[in-house]
CSV table of C-alpha atoms in Angstrom, one decimal:
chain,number,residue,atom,x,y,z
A,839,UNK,CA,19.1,15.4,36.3
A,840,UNK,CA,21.2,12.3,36.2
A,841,UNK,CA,20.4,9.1,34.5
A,842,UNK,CA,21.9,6.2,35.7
A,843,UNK,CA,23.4,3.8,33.5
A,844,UNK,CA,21.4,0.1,33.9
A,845,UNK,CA,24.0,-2.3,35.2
A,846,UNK,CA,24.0,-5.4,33.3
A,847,UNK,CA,23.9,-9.0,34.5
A,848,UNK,CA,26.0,-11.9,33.6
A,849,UNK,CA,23.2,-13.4,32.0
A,850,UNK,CA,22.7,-10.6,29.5
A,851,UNK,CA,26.4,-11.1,29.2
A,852,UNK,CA,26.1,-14.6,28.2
A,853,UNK,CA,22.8,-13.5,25.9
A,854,UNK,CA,24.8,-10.7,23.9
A,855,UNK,CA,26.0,-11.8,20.6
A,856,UNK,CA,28.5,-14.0,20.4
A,857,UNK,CA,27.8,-14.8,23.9
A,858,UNK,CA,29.7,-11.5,25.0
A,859,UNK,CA,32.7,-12.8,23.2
A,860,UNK,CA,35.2,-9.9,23.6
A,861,UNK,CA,33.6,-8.2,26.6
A,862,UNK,CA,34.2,-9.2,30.4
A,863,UNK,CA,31.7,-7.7,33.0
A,864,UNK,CA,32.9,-5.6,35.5
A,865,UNK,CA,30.8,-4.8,38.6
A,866,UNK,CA,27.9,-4.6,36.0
A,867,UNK,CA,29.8,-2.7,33.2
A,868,UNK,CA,30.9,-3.9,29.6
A,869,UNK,CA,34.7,-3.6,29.5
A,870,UNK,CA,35.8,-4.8,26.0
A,871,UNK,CA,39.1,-6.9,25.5
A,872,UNK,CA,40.6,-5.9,22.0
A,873,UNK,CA,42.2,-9.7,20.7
A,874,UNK,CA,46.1,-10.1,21.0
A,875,UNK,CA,48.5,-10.4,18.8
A,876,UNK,CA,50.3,-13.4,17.6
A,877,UNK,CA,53.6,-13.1,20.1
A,878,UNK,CA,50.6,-13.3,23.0
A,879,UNK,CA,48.6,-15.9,21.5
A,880,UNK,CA,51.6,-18.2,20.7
A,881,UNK,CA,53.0,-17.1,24.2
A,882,UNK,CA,49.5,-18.5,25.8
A,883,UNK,CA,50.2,-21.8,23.7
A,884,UNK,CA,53.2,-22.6,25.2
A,885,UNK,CA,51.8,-22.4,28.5
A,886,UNK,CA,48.7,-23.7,27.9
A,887,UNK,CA,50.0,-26.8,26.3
A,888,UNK,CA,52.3,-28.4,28.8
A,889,UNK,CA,49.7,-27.4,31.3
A,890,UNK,CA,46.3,-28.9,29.8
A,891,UNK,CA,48.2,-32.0,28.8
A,892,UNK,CA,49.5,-32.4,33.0
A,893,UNK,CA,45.8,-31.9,33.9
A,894,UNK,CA,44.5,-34.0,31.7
A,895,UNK,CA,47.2,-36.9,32.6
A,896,UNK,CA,46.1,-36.6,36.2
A,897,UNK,CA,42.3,-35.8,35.6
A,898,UNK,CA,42.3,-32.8,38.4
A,899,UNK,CA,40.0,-30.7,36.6
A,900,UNK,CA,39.8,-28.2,33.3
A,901,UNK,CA,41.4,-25.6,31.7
A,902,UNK,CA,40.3,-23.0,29.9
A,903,UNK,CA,41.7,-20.5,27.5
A,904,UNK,CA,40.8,-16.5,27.0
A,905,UNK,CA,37.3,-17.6,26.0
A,906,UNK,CA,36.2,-19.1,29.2
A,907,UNK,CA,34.1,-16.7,31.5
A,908,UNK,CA,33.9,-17.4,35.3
A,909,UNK,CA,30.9,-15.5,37.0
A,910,UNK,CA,33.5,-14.1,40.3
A,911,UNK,CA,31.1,-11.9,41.8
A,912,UNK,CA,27.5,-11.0,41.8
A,913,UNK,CA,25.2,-7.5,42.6
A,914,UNK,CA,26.6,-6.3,40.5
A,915,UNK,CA,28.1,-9.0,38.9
A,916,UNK,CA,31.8,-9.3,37.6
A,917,UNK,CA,32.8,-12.1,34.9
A,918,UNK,CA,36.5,-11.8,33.7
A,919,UNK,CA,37.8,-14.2,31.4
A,920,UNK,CA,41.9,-14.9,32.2
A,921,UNK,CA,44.3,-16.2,29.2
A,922,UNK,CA,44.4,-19.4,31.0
A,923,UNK,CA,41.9,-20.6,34.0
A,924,UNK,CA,42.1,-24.2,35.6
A,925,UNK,CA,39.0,-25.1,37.7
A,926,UNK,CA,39.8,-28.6,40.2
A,927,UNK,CA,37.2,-31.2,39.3
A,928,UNK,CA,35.9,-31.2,43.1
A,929,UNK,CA,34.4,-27.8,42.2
A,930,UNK,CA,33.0,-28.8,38.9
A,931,UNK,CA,29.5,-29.2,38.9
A,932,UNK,CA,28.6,-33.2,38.3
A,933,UNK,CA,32.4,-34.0,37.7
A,934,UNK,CA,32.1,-31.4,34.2
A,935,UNK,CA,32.5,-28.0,32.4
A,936,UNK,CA,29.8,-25.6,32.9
A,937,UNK,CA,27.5,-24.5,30.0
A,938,UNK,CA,27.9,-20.9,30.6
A,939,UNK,CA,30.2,-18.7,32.7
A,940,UNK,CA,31.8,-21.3,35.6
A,941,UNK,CA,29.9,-20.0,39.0
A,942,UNK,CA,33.0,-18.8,41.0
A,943,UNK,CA,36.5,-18.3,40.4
A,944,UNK,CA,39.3,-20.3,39.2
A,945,UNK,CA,41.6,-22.3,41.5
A,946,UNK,CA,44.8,-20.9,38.8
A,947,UNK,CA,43.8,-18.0,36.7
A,948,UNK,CA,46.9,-16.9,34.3
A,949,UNK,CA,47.4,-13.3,32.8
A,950,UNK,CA,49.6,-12.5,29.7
A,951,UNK,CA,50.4,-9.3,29.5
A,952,UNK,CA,49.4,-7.1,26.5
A,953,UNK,CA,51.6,-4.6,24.1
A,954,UNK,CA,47.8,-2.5,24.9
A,955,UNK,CA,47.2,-3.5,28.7
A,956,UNK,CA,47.3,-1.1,31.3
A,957,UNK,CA,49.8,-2.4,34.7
A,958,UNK,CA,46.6,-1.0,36.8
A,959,UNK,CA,44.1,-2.9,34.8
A,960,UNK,CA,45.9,-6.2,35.1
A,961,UNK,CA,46.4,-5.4,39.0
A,962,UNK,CA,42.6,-5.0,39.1
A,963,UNK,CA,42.1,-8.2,37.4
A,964,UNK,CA,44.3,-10.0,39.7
A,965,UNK,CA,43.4,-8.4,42.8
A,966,UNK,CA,39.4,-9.1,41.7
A,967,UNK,CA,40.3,-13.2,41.3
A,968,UNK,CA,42.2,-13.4,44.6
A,969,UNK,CA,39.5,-11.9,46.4
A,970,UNK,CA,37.1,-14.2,45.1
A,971,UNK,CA,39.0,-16.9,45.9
A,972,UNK,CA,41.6,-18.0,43.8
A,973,UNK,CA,44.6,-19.5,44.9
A,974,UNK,CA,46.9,-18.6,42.2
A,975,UNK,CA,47.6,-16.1,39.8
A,976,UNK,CA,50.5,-16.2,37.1
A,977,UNK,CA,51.2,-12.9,35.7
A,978,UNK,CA,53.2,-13.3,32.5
A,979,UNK,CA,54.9,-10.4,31.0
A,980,UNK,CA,56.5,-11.0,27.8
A,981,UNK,CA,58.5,-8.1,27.7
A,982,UNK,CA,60.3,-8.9,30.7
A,983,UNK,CA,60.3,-12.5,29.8
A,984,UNK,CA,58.9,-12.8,33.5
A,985,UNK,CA,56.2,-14.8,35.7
A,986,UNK,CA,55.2,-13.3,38.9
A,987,UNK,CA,53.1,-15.7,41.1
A,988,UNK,CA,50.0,-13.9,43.1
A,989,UNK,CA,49.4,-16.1,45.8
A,990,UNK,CA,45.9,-15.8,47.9
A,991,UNK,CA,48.0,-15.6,51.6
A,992,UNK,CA,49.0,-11.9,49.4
A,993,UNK,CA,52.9,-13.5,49.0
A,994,UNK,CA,54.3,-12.4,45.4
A,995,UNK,CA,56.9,-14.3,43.6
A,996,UNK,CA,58.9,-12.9,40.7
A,997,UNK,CA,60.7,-15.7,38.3
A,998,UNK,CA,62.9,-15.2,36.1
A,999,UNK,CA,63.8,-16.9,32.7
A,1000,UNK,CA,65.8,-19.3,34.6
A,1001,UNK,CA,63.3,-19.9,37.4
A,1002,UNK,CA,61.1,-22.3,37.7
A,1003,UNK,CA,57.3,-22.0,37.5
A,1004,UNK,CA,55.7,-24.4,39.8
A,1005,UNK,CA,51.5,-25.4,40.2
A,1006,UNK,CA,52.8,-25.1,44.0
A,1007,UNK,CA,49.8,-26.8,46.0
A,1008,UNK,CA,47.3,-25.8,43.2
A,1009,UNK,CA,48.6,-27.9,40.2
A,1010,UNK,CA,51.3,-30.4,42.8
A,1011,UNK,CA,53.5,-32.3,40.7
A,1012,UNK,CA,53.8,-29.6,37.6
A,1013,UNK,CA,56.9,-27.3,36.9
A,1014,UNK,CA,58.6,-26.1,33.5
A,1015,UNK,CA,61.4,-23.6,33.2
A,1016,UNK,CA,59.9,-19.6,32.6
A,1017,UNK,CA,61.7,-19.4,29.8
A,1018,UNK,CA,59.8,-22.4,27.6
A,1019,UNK,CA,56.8,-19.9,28.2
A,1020,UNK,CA,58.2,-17.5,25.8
A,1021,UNK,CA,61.1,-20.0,23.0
């Protein structure tokens, strides 16, 4: 006889200790995210930074870091948490942040790749957002000192440390050089 394992919701999720701090919920399944080390974390600053500070400038929306949940799909549901998400305001419920997981998908979600991550995982990850409807996915791999831009019309873009990474018509107006991501 086989048991079937109860799929779990993204409100039990948000109800787990912690709020499910450390999990993401995929298709109804606990996946755990071990925490990063300090290259990733400071890597994810030096992004995040230059980027919160243009959204804020221009009040287009929020951004969140590896702690912010967005609720992507539902029966069974899937909520993924990316290093870095922006949401536009016109999508923000009464003009602000969300108490729980954000109900849908970022408009920019950003992935910096782990010494532990698997490539297939993180081509899940990106494949789930962009099929829920985000326009934009920055895939930054430290090793490589690389970005490559995920684009929802299924273009790629690889940049090097010369490049420049652009918010294209997600984030207009916002560019820095791929190698400030990683000095």
């Amino acid at each position: 006889m086989t048991i079937a394992a109860k799929l779990l919701t993204a409100d039990d999720l948000w109800n787990m200790p912690g709020n499910g701090e450390g999990y993401e919920l995929v298709q109804g399944e606990l996946r755990p995210m071990a925490p990063s080390g300090q290259d990733h974390s400071s890597i994810g600053v030096n992004l995040l930074i230059p980027l919160g500070a243009f959204v804020k400038e221009k009040k287009l929306g929020r951004v969140t870091t590896a702690d912010g949940g967005y609720l992507i799909n539902r029966t069974p549901d899937t909520v993924r948490a990316p290093d870095i998400g922006f949401v536009r305001s016109d999508r923000l419920p009464n003009g602000r942040s969300t108490l729980k997981y954000f109900p849908g998908p970022p408009d920019l979600a950003v992935e910096i790749i782990s010494p532990h991550d698997v490539y297939a995982d993180v081509d899940e990850k990106v494949r789930e957002f962009l099929d829920a409807g985000t326009r934009l996915v920055w895939v930054v791999n430290p090793r490589r000192q690389s970005v490559t831009i995920f684009r929802n019309d299924n273009t790629i873009t690889a940049l090097r440390p010369t490049d420049t990474l652009s918010g294209e018509e997600v984030l207009p107006g916002f560019s820095m050089i791929v190698s400030e991501i990683f000095s």
